[in-house]
């Protein structure tokens, strides 16, 4: 027999009625900035700038953030990590799109023995929050066009 909590049932009903998908604990899923922004550039190997759609779909927002607050280097592998400071141990950074069109950061990172390792990380955890790039609560700079 399956028992559902009232909150779980209400969350599912709200999602169906509103058309908004609901993630864990009733929180709407993140809108990855790579899906809703264009003119995405990588500068100095760790600073990104993009033109993103705000919620009101009126114009674009020019937004930028230092990816060191979003990404770390774990023994030669790029990882989603608050204040990770990946740029201290990674070079040759570039953005690419994977086979599904998702934005990916590629880099060569030092492992714990100081050897270079090719690494990549899909950036779906970095969100477009009302036109501003954001990760782990760190909001990038934003200027409405």
mmCIF file of N, CA and C in Angstrom:
data_model
loop_
_atom_site.group_PDB
_atom_site.id
_atom_site.type_symbol
_atom_site.label_atom_id
_atom_site.label_comp_id
_atom_site.label_asym_id
_atom_site.label_seq_id
_atom_site.Cartn_x
_atom_site.Cartn_y
_atom_site.Cartn_z
ATOM 1 N N UNK A 1 0.837 -1.165 0.000
ATOM 2 C CA UNK A 1 0.000 0.000 0.000
ATOM 3 C C UNK A 1 0.892 1.241 0.000
ATOM 4 N N UNK A 2 0.562 2.219 -0.812
ATOM 5 C CA UNK A 2 1.351 3.441 -0.935
ATOM 6 C C UNK A 2 0.628 4.571 -0.217
ATOM 7 N N UNK A 3 1.369 5.273 0.646
ATOM 8 C CA UNK A 3 0.844 6.431 1.352
ATOM 9 C C UNK A 3 1.577 7.670 0.874
ATOM 10 N N UNK A 4 0.863 8.707 0.544
ATOM 11 C CA UNK A 4 1.454 9.970 0.129
ATOM 12 C C UNK A 4 1.115 11.038 1.156
ATOM 13 N N UNK A 5 2.070 11.893 1.433
ATOM 14 C CA UNK A 5 1.800 12.992 2.349
ATOM 15 C C UNK A 5 0.927 14.021 1.654
ATOM 16 N N UNK A 6 0.216 14.788 2.426
ATOM 17 C CA UNK A 6 -0.631 15.845 1.875
ATOM 18 C C UNK A 6 0.207 16.829 1.076
ATOM 19 N N UNK A 7 1.401 17.163 1.598
ATOM 20 C CA UNK A 7 2.276 18.111 0.901
ATOM 21 C C UNK A 7 2.691 17.573 -0.460
ATOM 22 N N UNK A 8 3.000 16.278 -0.542
ATOM 23 C CA UNK A 8 3.417 15.686 -1.816
ATOM 24 C C UNK A 8 2.275 15.719 -2.828
ATOM 25 N N UNK A 9 1.067 15.412 -2.367
ATOM 26 C CA UNK A 9 -0.093 15.422 -3.251
ATOM 27 C C UNK A 9 -0.377 16.849 -3.722
ATOM 28 N N UNK A 10 -0.353 17.821 -2.803
ATOM 29 C CA UNK A 10 -0.622 19.210 -3.162
ATOM 30 C C UNK A 10 0.438 19.745 -4.113
ATOM 31 N N UNK A 11 1.687 19.387 -3.885
ATOM 32 C CA UNK A 11 2.767 19.819 -4.766
ATOM 33 C C UNK A 11 2.555 19.287 -6.179
ATOM 34 N N UNK A 12 2.187 18.028 -6.295
ATOM 35 C CA UNK A 12 1.945 17.425 -7.606
ATOM 36 C C UNK A 12 0.761 18.081 -8.304
ATOM 37 N N UNK A 13 -0.303 18.375 -7.545
ATOM 38 C CA UNK A 13 -1.484 19.028 -8.127
ATOM 39 C C UNK A 13 -1.119 20.422 -8.619
ATOM 40 N N UNK A 14 -0.368 21.176 -7.804
ATOM 41 C CA UNK A 14 0.055 22.527 -8.214
ATOM 42 C C UNK A 14 0.899 22.478 -9.478
ATOM 43 N N UNK A 15 1.784 21.501 -9.567
ATOM 44 C CA UNK A 15 2.629 21.370 -10.750
ATOM 45 C C UNK A 15 1.792 21.085 -11.985
ATOM 46 N N UNK A 16 0.786 20.212 -11.833
ATOM 47 C CA UNK A 16 -0.064 19.879 -12.968
ATOM 48 C C UNK A 16 -0.895 21.078 -13.410
ATOM 49 N N UNK A 17 -1.454 21.797 -12.448
ATOM 50 C CA UNK A 17 -2.303 22.935 -12.761
ATOM 51 C C UNK A 17 -1.503 24.076 -13.377
ATOM 52 N N UNK A 18 -0.326 24.356 -12.811
ATOM 53 C CA UNK A 18 0.467 25.491 -13.290
ATOM 54 C C UNK A 18 1.306 25.158 -14.506
ATOM 55 N N UNK A 19 1.536 23.862 -14.731
ATOM 56 C CA UNK A 19 2.398 23.459 -15.833
ATOM 57 C C UNK A 19 3.874 23.578 -15.491
ATOM 58 N N UNK A 20 4.185 23.887 -14.228
ATOM 59 C CA UNK A 20 5.574 24.029 -13.797
ATOM 60 C C UNK A 20 6.059 22.713 -13.217
ATOM 61 N N UNK A 21 7.138 22.139 -13.753
ATOM 62 C CA UNK A 21 7.663 20.916 -13.179
ATOM 63 C C UNK A 21 8.193 21.193 -11.779
ATOM 64 N N UNK A 22 8.062 20.211 -10.922
ATOM 65 C CA UNK A 22 8.509 20.372 -9.546
ATOM 66 C C UNK A 22 9.623 19.379 -9.266
ATOM 67 N N UNK A 23 10.708 19.867 -8.666
ATOM 68 C CA UNK A 23 11.829 19.019 -8.309
ATOM 69 C C UNK A 23 11.668 18.475 -6.905
ATOM 70 N N UNK A 24 12.766 18.063 -6.307
ATOM 71 C CA UNK A 24 12.762 17.554 -4.945
ATOM 72 C C UNK A 24 12.224 18.608 -3.992
ATOM 73 N N UNK A 25 11.439 18.188 -3.030
ATOM 74 C CA UNK A 25 10.917 19.037 -1.960
ATOM 75 C C UNK A 25 10.080 20.198 -2.491
ATOM 76 N N UNK A 26 9.448 20.036 -3.647
ATOM 77 C CA UNK A 26 8.561 21.054 -4.168
ATOM 78 C C UNK A 26 9.253 22.275 -4.741
ATOM 79 N N UNK A 27 10.550 22.223 -4.974
ATOM 80 C CA UNK A 27 11.305 23.351 -5.502
ATOM 81 C C UNK A 27 11.350 23.239 -7.018
ATOM 82 N N UNK A 28 10.951 24.302 -7.731
ATOM 83 C CA UNK A 28 11.034 24.237 -9.193
ATOM 84 C C UNK A 28 12.472 23.990 -9.626
ATOM 85 N N UNK A 29 12.671 23.245 -10.701
ATOM 86 C CA UNK A 29 14.031 22.949 -11.150
ATOM 87 C C UNK A 29 14.752 24.205 -11.646
ATOM 88 N N UNK A 30 16.061 24.146 -11.629
ATOM 89 C CA UNK A 30 16.907 25.249 -12.089
ATOM 90 C C UNK A 30 16.789 25.385 -13.602
ATOM 91 N N UNK A 31 16.786 26.628 -14.098
ATOM 92 C CA UNK A 31 16.859 26.876 -15.531
ATOM 93 C C UNK A 31 18.325 27.113 -15.865
ATOM 94 N N UNK A 32 19.003 26.140 -16.485
ATOM 95 C CA UNK A 32 20.427 26.301 -16.779
ATOM 96 C C UNK A 32 20.685 27.508 -17.676
ATOM 97 N N UNK A 33 21.688 28.304 -17.339
ATOM 98 C CA UNK A 33 21.965 29.500 -18.124
ATOM 99 C C UNK A 33 22.368 29.153 -19.547
ATOM 100 N N UNK A 34 22.958 27.995 -19.768
ATOM 101 C CA UNK A 34 23.355 27.584 -21.114
ATOM 102 C C UNK A 34 22.173 27.343 -22.040
ATOM 103 N N UNK A 35 20.976 27.156 -21.453
ATOM 104 C CA UNK A 35 19.776 26.914 -22.256
ATOM 105 C C UNK A 35 19.028 28.200 -22.603
ATOM 106 N N UNK A 36 19.226 29.262 -21.824
ATOM 107 C CA UNK A 36 18.413 30.468 -21.990
ATOM 108 C C UNK A 36 19.242 31.727 -22.211
ATOM 109 N N UNK A 37 20.526 31.561 -22.416
ATOM 110 C CA UNK A 37 21.410 32.703 -22.655
ATOM 111 C C UNK A 37 22.141 32.504 -23.976
ATOM 112 N N UNK A 38 22.576 33.616 -24.579
ATOM 113 C CA UNK A 38 23.382 33.523 -25.792
ATOM 114 C C UNK A 38 24.590 34.443 -25.657
ATOM 115 N N UNK A 39 25.383 34.515 -26.688
ATOM 116 C CA UNK A 39 26.627 35.299 -26.665
ATOM 117 C C UNK A 39 27.476 34.946 -25.437
ATOM 118 N N UNK A 40 27.508 33.666 -25.096
ATOM 119 C CA UNK A 40 28.247 33.198 -23.918
ATOM 120 C C UNK A 40 29.731 33.197 -24.241
ATOM 121 N N UNK A 41 30.496 33.908 -23.419
ATOM 122 C CA UNK A 41 31.940 34.018 -23.628
ATOM 123 C C UNK A 41 32.686 33.620 -22.361
ATOM 124 N N UNK A 42 33.894 33.131 -22.546
ATOM 125 C CA UNK A 42 34.779 32.796 -21.435
ATOM 126 C C UNK A 42 35.995 33.697 -21.548
ATOM 127 N N UNK A 43 36.242 34.485 -20.514
ATOM 128 C CA UNK A 43 37.359 35.427 -20.524
ATOM 129 C C UNK A 43 38.309 35.103 -19.381
ATOM 130 N N UNK A 44 39.591 35.272 -19.618
ATOM 131 C CA UNK A 44 40.636 35.023 -18.623
ATOM 132 C C UNK A 44 40.623 33.598 -18.094
ATOM 133 N N UNK A 45 39.921 32.712 -18.790
ATOM 134 C CA UNK A 45 39.893 31.309 -18.406
ATOM 135 C C UNK A 45 38.904 30.947 -17.323
ATOM 136 N N UNK A 46 38.295 31.947 -16.670
ATOM 137 C CA UNK A 46 37.361 31.618 -15.591
ATOM 138 C C UNK A 46 36.175 32.581 -15.484
ATOM 139 N N UNK A 47 36.215 33.695 -16.181
ATOM 140 C CA UNK A 47 35.149 34.691 -16.099
ATOM 141 C C UNK A 47 34.224 34.517 -17.286
ATOM 142 N N UNK A 48 32.925 34.410 -17.034
ATOM 143 C CA UNK A 48 31.991 34.237 -18.143
ATOM 144 C C UNK A 48 31.019 35.403 -18.212
ATOM 145 N N UNK A 49 30.667 35.744 -19.441
ATOM 146 C CA UNK A 49 29.676 36.793 -19.690
ATOM 147 C C UNK A 49 28.671 36.230 -20.682
ATOM 148 N N UNK A 50 27.410 36.618 -20.510
ATOM 149 C CA UNK A 50 26.351 36.139 -21.396
ATOM 150 C C UNK A 50 25.234 37.163 -21.475
ATOM 151 N N UNK A 51 24.386 37.015 -22.480
ATOM 152 C CA UNK A 51 23.171 37.813 -22.626
ATOM 153 C C UNK A 51 22.017 36.855 -22.347
ATOM 154 N N UNK A 52 21.285 37.110 -21.272
ATOM 155 C CA UNK A 52 20.266 36.157 -20.809
ATOM 156 C C UNK A 52 18.865 36.744 -20.834
ATOM 157 N N UNK A 53 17.885 35.867 -21.037
ATOM 158 C CA UNK A 53 16.475 36.237 -21.012
ATOM 159 C C UNK A 53 16.017 36.352 -19.561
ATOM 160 N N UNK A 54 15.419 37.493 -19.190
ATOM 161 C CA UNK A 54 14.804 37.585 -17.865
ATOM 162 C C UNK A 54 13.452 36.879 -17.872
ATOM 163 N N UNK A 55 12.845 36.729 -16.707
ATOM 164 C CA UNK A 55 11.540 36.056 -16.600
ATOM 165 C C UNK A 55 10.464 36.742 -17.424
ATOM 166 N N UNK A 56 10.557 38.070 -17.564
ATOM 167 C CA UNK A 56 9.502 38.793 -18.269
ATOM 168 C C UNK A 56 9.653 38.733 -19.789
ATOM 169 N N UNK A 57 10.731 38.075 -20.273
ATOM 170 C CA UNK A 57 10.998 37.946 -21.707
ATOM 171 C C UNK A 57 11.033 39.298 -22.411
ATOM 172 N N UNK A 58 11.384 40.346 -21.671
ATOM 173 C CA UNK A 58 11.466 41.678 -22.241
ATOM 174 C C UNK A 58 12.931 42.090 -22.302
ATOM 175 N N UNK A 59 13.508 42.006 -23.496
ATOM 176 C CA UNK A 59 14.915 42.366 -23.650
ATOM 177 C C UNK A 59 15.847 41.290 -23.117
ATOM 178 N N UNK A 60 17.094 41.677 -22.998
ATOM 179 C CA UNK A 60 18.123 40.771 -22.485
ATOM 180 C C UNK A 60 18.841 41.453 -21.345
ATOM 181 N N UNK A 61 19.476 40.642 -20.532
ATOM 182 C CA UNK A 61 20.310 41.136 -19.442
ATOM 183 C C UNK A 61 21.741 40.709 -19.742
ATOM 184 N N UNK A 62 22.668 41.657 -19.674
ATOM 185 C CA UNK A 62 24.091 41.313 -19.792
ATOM 186 C C UNK A 62 24.544 40.933 -18.396
ATOM 187 N N UNK A 63 25.043 39.735 -18.250
ATOM 188 C CA UNK A 63 25.395 39.214 -16.933
ATOM 189 C C UNK A 63 26.760 38.542 -16.979
ATOM 190 N N UNK A 64 27.462 38.577 -15.865
ATOM 191 C CA UNK A 64 28.782 37.937 -15.808
ATOM 192 C C UNK A 64 29.051 37.442 -14.401
ATOM 193 N N UNK A 65 29.898 36.411 -14.315
ATOM 194 C CA UNK A 65 30.268 35.841 -13.023
ATOM 195 C C UNK A 65 31.623 35.159 -13.156
ATOM 196 N N UNK A 66 32.390 35.200 -12.106
ATOM 197 C CA UNK A 66 33.639 34.449 -12.045
ATOM 198 C C UNK A 66 33.327 33.008 -11.674
ATOM 199 N N UNK A 67 33.655 32.083 -12.537
ATOM 200 C CA UNK A 67 33.289 30.685 -12.313
ATOM 201 C C UNK A 67 34.025 30.037 -11.139
ATOM 202 N N UNK A 68 35.029 30.718 -10.573
ATOM 203 C CA UNK A 68 35.699 30.181 -9.384
ATOM 204 C C UNK A 68 34.737 30.035 -8.203
ATOM 205 N N UNK A 69 33.634 30.793 -8.190
ATOM 206 C CA UNK A 69 32.665 30.648 -7.103
ATOM 207 C C UNK A 69 31.727 29.457 -7.329
ATOM 208 N N UNK A 70 31.814 28.837 -8.517
ATOM 209 C CA UNK A 70 30.899 27.749 -8.888
ATOM 210 C C UNK A 70 31.588 26.400 -9.090
ATOM 211 N N UNK A 71 32.878 26.411 -9.403
ATOM 212 C CA UNK A 71 33.562 25.202 -9.875
ATOM 213 C C UNK A 71 34.874 25.001 -9.135
ATOM 214 N N UNK A 72 35.164 23.734 -8.818
ATOM 215 C CA UNK A 72 36.422 23.381 -8.179
ATOM 216 C C UNK A 72 37.184 22.353 -8.995
ATOM 217 N N UNK A 73 38.402 22.088 -8.569
ATOM 218 C CA UNK A 73 39.254 21.059 -9.165
ATOM 219 C C UNK A 73 39.481 20.005 -8.092
ATOM 220 N N UNK A 74 38.893 18.823 -8.289
ATOM 221 C CA UNK A 74 39.046 17.722 -7.344
ATOM 222 C C UNK A 74 39.964 16.675 -7.958
ATOM 223 N N UNK A 75 41.246 16.762 -7.633
ATOM 224 C CA UNK A 75 42.251 15.800 -8.100
ATOM 225 C C UNK A 75 42.252 15.659 -9.624
ATOM 226 N N UNK A 76 42.134 16.788 -10.317
ATOM 227 C CA UNK A 76 42.190 16.763 -11.771
ATOM 228 C C UNK A 76 40.842 16.724 -12.462
ATOM 229 N N UNK A 77 39.758 16.713 -11.698
ATOM 230 C CA UNK A 77 38.412 16.687 -12.275
ATOM 231 C C UNK A 77 37.655 17.954 -11.908
ATOM 232 N N UNK A 78 37.046 18.584 -12.903
ATOM 233 C CA UNK A 78 36.177 19.731 -12.643
ATOM 234 C C UNK A 78 34.935 19.243 -11.911
ATOM 235 N N UNK A 79 34.545 19.971 -10.839
ATOM 236 C CA UNK A 79 33.370 19.602 -10.062
ATOM 237 C C UNK A 79 32.577 20.848 -9.708
ATOM 238 N N UNK A 80 31.258 20.684 -9.561
ATOM 239 C CA UNK A 80 30.416 21.764 -9.055
ATOM 240 C C UNK A 80 30.746 21.915 -7.573
ATOM 241 N N UNK A 81 31.253 23.094 -7.193
ATOM 242 C CA UNK A 81 31.681 23.303 -5.808
ATOM 243 C C UNK A 81 31.648 24.783 -5.489
ATOM 244 N N UNK A 82 30.941 25.135 -4.433
ATOM 245 C CA UNK A 82 30.888 26.535 -4.016
ATOM 246 C C UNK A 82 32.280 27.012 -3.633
ATOM 247 N N UNK A 83 32.659 28.164 -4.195
ATOM 248 C CA UNK A 83 33.981 28.764 -3.941
ATOM 249 C C UNK A 83 35.124 27.776 -4.206
ATOM 250 N N UNK A 84 34.979 26.990 -5.286
ATOM 251 C CA UNK A 84 35.952 25.939 -5.603
ATOM 252 C C UNK A 84 37.290 26.431 -6.118
ATOM 253 N N UNK A 85 37.349 27.617 -6.711
ATOM 254 C CA UNK A 85 38.612 28.179 -7.172
ATOM 255 C C UNK A 85 39.347 27.323 -8.197
ATOM 256 N N UNK A 86 38.609 26.727 -9.126
ATOM 257 C CA UNK A 86 39.206 25.816 -10.105
ATOM 258 C C UNK A 86 40.334 26.437 -10.916
ATOM 259 N N UNK A 87 40.297 27.750 -11.148
ATOM 260 C CA UNK A 87 41.264 28.375 -12.062
ATOM 261 C C UNK A 87 42.703 28.325 -11.527
ATOM 262 N N UNK A 88 42.856 28.079 -10.238
ATOM 263 C CA UNK A 88 44.209 27.979 -9.677
ATOM 264 C C UNK A 88 44.943 26.730 -10.168
ATOM 265 N N UNK A 89 44.193 25.686 -10.540
ATOM 266 C CA UNK A 89 44.838 24.445 -10.967
ATOM 267 C C UNK A 89 44.444 23.965 -12.343
ATOM 268 N N UNK A 90 43.711 24.784 -13.097
ATOM 269 C CA UNK A 90 43.236 24.372 -14.421
ATOM 270 C C UNK A 90 43.581 25.431 -15.470
ATOM 271 N N UNK A 91 43.898 24.968 -16.674
ATOM 272 C CA UNK A 91 44.234 25.847 -17.792
ATOM 273 C C UNK A 91 43.505 25.364 -19.049
ATOM 274 N N UNK A 92 43.741 26.052 -20.158
ATOM 275 C CA UNK A 92 43.150 25.674 -21.458
ATOM 276 C C UNK A 92 41.640 25.510 -21.372
ATOM 277 N N UNK A 93 40.972 26.423 -20.685
ATOM 278 C CA UNK A 93 39.528 26.332 -20.512
ATOM 279 C C UNK A 93 38.804 26.783 -21.780
ATOM 280 N N UNK A 94 37.689 26.127 -22.046
ATOM 281 C CA UNK A 94 36.846 26.506 -23.177
ATOM 282 C C UNK A 94 35.442 25.963 -22.974
ATOM 283 N N UNK A 95 34.468 26.667 -23.575
ATOM 284 C CA UNK A 95 33.096 26.183 -23.591
ATOM 285 C C UNK A 95 32.871 25.392 -24.865
ATOM 286 N N UNK A 96 32.137 24.289 -24.736
ATOM 287 C CA UNK A 96 31.672 23.522 -25.887
ATOM 288 C C UNK A 96 30.220 23.139 -25.627
ATOM 289 N N UNK A 97 29.552 22.640 -26.635
ATOM 290 C CA UNK A 97 28.208 22.069 -26.487
ATOM 291 C C UNK A 97 28.330 20.562 -26.657
ATOM 292 N N UNK A 98 27.665 19.801 -25.784
ATOM 293 C CA UNK A 98 27.705 18.347 -25.920
ATOM 294 C C UNK A 98 26.693 17.898 -26.977
ATOM 295 N N UNK A 99 26.554 16.604 -27.153
ATOM 296 C CA UNK A 99 25.663 16.048 -28.175
ATOM 297 C C UNK A 99 24.204 16.421 -27.934
ATOM 298 N N UNK A 100 23.854 16.811 -26.697
ATOM 299 C CA UNK A 100 22.483 17.187 -26.359
ATOM 300 C C UNK A 100 22.289 18.703 -26.354
ATOM 301 N N UNK A 101 23.333 19.447 -26.729
ATOM 302 C CA UNK A 101 23.252 20.900 -26.771
ATOM 303 C C UNK A 101 23.517 21.574 -25.438
ATOM 304 N N UNK A 102 23.915 20.808 -24.434
ATOM 305 C CA UNK A 102 24.192 21.361 -23.113
ATOM 306 C C UNK A 102 25.561 22.038 -23.101
ATOM 307 N N UNK A 103 25.669 23.121 -22.334
ATOM 308 C CA UNK A 103 26.920 23.852 -22.218
ATOM 309 C C UNK A 103 27.871 23.103 -21.281
ATOM 310 N N UNK A 104 29.104 22.927 -21.756
ATOM 311 C CA UNK A 104 30.119 22.168 -21.016
ATOM 312 C C UNK A 104 31.385 23.013 -20.926
ATOM 313 N N UNK A 105 32.022 22.990 -19.762
ATOM 314 C CA UNK A 105 33.331 23.606 -19.591
ATOM 315 C C UNK A 105 34.374 22.502 -19.696
ATOM 316 N N UNK A 106 35.341 22.698 -20.594
ATOM 317 C CA UNK A 106 36.469 21.771 -20.730
ATOM 318 C C UNK A 106 37.722 22.473 -20.222
ATOM 319 N N UNK A 107 38.633 21.696 -19.614
ATOM 320 C CA UNK A 107 39.878 22.262 -19.110
ATOM 321 C C UNK A 107 40.909 21.152 -18.939
ATOM 322 N N UNK A 108 42.151 21.573 -18.743
ATOM 323 C CA UNK A 108 43.228 20.667 -18.351
ATOM 324 C C UNK A 108 43.552 21.038 -16.910
ATOM 325 N N UNK A 109 43.380 20.073 -15.997
ATOM 326 C CA UNK A 109 43.537 20.340 -14.564
ATOM 327 C C UNK A 109 44.622 19.460 -13.951
ATOM 328 N N UNK A 110 45.318 20.009 -12.994
ATOM 329 C CA UNK A 110 46.352 19.260 -12.276
ATOM 330 C C UNK A 110 45.681 18.308 -11.290
ATOM 331 N N UNK A 111 46.147 17.043 -11.278
ATOM 332 C CA UNK A 111 45.661 16.103 -10.279
ATOM 333 C C UNK A 111 46.508 16.226 -9.014
ATOM 334 N N UNK A 112 46.293 15.366 -8.028
ATOM 335 C CA UNK A 112 47.003 15.464 -6.756
ATOM 336 C C UNK A 112 48.499 15.181 -6.883
ATOM 337 N N UNK A 113 48.926 14.592 -8.002
ATOM 338 C CA UNK A 113 50.350 14.337 -8.256
ATOM 339 C C UNK A 113 50.974 15.395 -9.170
ATOM 340 N N UNK A 114 50.191 16.421 -9.526
ATOM 341 C CA UNK A 114 50.694 17.483 -10.381
ATOM 342 C C UNK A 114 50.648 17.166 -11.862
ATOM 343 N N UNK A 115 50.008 16.050 -12.230
ATOM 344 C CA UNK A 115 49.896 15.669 -13.640
ATOM 345 C C UNK A 115 48.662 16.324 -14.257
ATOM 346 N N UNK A 116 48.781 16.668 -15.541
ATOM 347 C CA UNK A 116 47.665 17.257 -16.273
ATOM 348 C C UNK A 116 46.624 16.195 -16.615
ATOM 349 N N UNK A 117 45.354 16.541 -16.374
ATOM 350 C CA UNK A 117 44.235 15.658 -16.698
ATOM 351 C C UNK A 117 43.206 16.440 -17.504
ATOM 352 N N UNK A 118 42.743 15.867 -18.625
ATOM 353 C CA UNK A 118 41.634 16.472 -19.365
ATOM 354 C C UNK A 118 40.366 16.285 -18.546
ATOM 355 N N UNK A 119 39.577 17.338 -18.441
ATOM 356 C CA UNK A 119 38.361 17.255 -17.646
ATOM 357 C C UNK A 119 37.260 18.073 -18.304
ATOM 358 N N UNK A 120 36.028 17.726 -18.011
ATOM 359 C CA UNK A 120 34.885 18.500 -18.509
ATOM 360 C C UNK A 120 33.759 18.432 -17.479
ATOM 361 N N UNK A 121 32.913 19.440 -17.514
ATOM 362 C CA UNK A 121 31.807 19.525 -16.570
ATOM 363 C C UNK A 121 30.621 20.186 -17.264
ATOM 364 N N UNK A 122 29.472 19.504 -17.271
ATOM 365 C CA UNK A 122 28.245 20.082 -17.788
ATOM 366 C C UNK A 122 27.771 21.138 -16.798
ATOM 367 N N UNK A 123 27.404 22.305 -17.299
ATOM 368 C CA UNK A 123 27.123 23.453 -16.439
ATOM 369 C C UNK A 123 25.639 23.659 -16.131
ATOM 370 N N UNK A 124 24.858 22.577 -16.101
ATOM 371 C CA UNK A 124 23.425 22.679 -15.816
ATOM 372 C C UNK A 124 23.118 23.191 -14.412
ATOM 373 N N UNK A 125 24.069 23.159 -13.510
ATOM 374 C CA UNK A 125 23.839 23.615 -12.140
ATOM 375 C C UNK A 125 23.975 25.141 -12.005
ATOM 376 N N UNK A 126 24.502 25.797 -13.042
ATOM 377 C CA UNK A 126 24.598 27.259 -13.039
ATOM 378 C C UNK A 126 23.330 27.786 -13.705
ATOM 379 N N UNK A 127 22.594 28.623 -12.982
ATOM 380 C CA UNK A 127 21.259 28.982 -13.450
ATOM 381 C C UNK A 127 21.140 30.402 -13.995
ATOM 382 N N UNK A 128 20.092 30.585 -14.778
ATOM 383 C CA UNK A 128 19.650 31.904 -15.210
ATOM 384 C C UNK A 128 18.548 32.299 -14.237
ATOM 385 N N UNK A 129 18.861 33.224 -13.338
ATOM 386 C CA UNK A 129 17.910 33.669 -12.335
ATOM 387 C C UNK A 129 17.448 35.079 -12.704
ATOM 388 N N UNK A 130 16.308 35.153 -13.389
ATOM 389 C CA UNK A 130 15.739 36.431 -13.832
ATOM 390 C C UNK A 130 16.702 37.225 -14.702
ATOM 391 N N UNK A 131 17.479 36.499 -15.493
ATOM 392 C CA UNK A 131 18.410 37.135 -16.411
ATOM 393 C C UNK A 131 19.834 37.217 -15.888
ATOM 394 N N UNK A 132 20.047 36.856 -14.640
ATOM 395 C CA UNK A 132 21.377 36.933 -14.032
ATOM 396 C C UNK A 132 21.934 35.536 -13.784
ATOM 397 N N UNK A 133 23.205 35.339 -14.131
ATOM 398 C CA UNK A 133 23.859 34.054 -13.873
ATOM 399 C C UNK A 133 24.017 33.897 -12.362
ATOM 400 N N UNK A 134 23.754 32.665 -11.870
ATOM 401 C CA UNK A 134 23.805 32.430 -10.428
ATOM 402 C C UNK A 134 24.191 30.989 -10.139
ATOM 403 N N UNK A 135 24.999 30.792 -9.094
ATOM 404 C CA UNK A 135 25.304 29.441 -8.619
ATOM 405 C C UNK A 135 25.533 29.480 -7.116
ATOM 406 N N UNK A 136 25.049 28.475 -6.427
ATOM 407 C CA UNK A 136 25.240 28.344 -4.978
ATOM 408 C C UNK A 136 24.894 29.633 -4.229
ATOM 409 N N UNK A 137 23.896 30.367 -4.720
ATOM 410 C CA UNK A 137 23.493 31.609 -4.079
ATOM 411 C C UNK A 137 24.330 32.822 -4.460
ATOM 412 N N UNK A 138 25.392 32.627 -5.248
ATOM 413 C CA UNK A 138 26.220 33.727 -5.709
ATOM 414 C C UNK A 138 25.633 34.273 -7.011
ATOM 415 N N UNK A 139 25.190 35.521 -6.969
ATOM 416 C CA UNK A 139 24.576 36.138 -8.142
ATOM 417 C C UNK A 139 25.604 36.973 -8.872
ATOM 418 N N UNK A 140 25.672 36.788 -10.186
ATOM 419 C CA UNK A 140 26.597 37.556 -11.004
ATOM 420 C C UNK A 140 26.169 39.001 -11.168
ATOM 421 N N UNK A 141 27.020 39.776 -11.808
ATOM 422 C CA UNK A 141 26.689 41.165 -12.122
ATOM 423 C C UNK A 141 25.680 41.169 -13.251
ATOM 424 N N UNK A 142 24.728 42.110 -13.199
ATOM 425 C CA UNK A 142 23.639 42.147 -14.180
ATOM 426 C C UNK A 142 23.367 43.572 -14.626
ATOM 427 N N UNK A 143 23.230 43.750 -15.938
ATOM 428 C CA UNK A 143 22.892 45.049 -16.514
ATOM 429 C C UNK A 143 21.813 44.815 -17.562
ATOM 430 N N UNK A 144 20.662 45.424 -17.386
ATOM 431 C CA UNK A 144 19.571 45.284 -18.369
ATOM 432 C C UNK A 144 19.929 46.067 -19.627
ATOM 433 N N UNK A 145 19.803 45.422 -20.781
ATOM 434 C CA UNK A 145 20.116 46.087 -22.067
ATOM 435 C C UNK A 145 19.060 47.090 -22.435
#
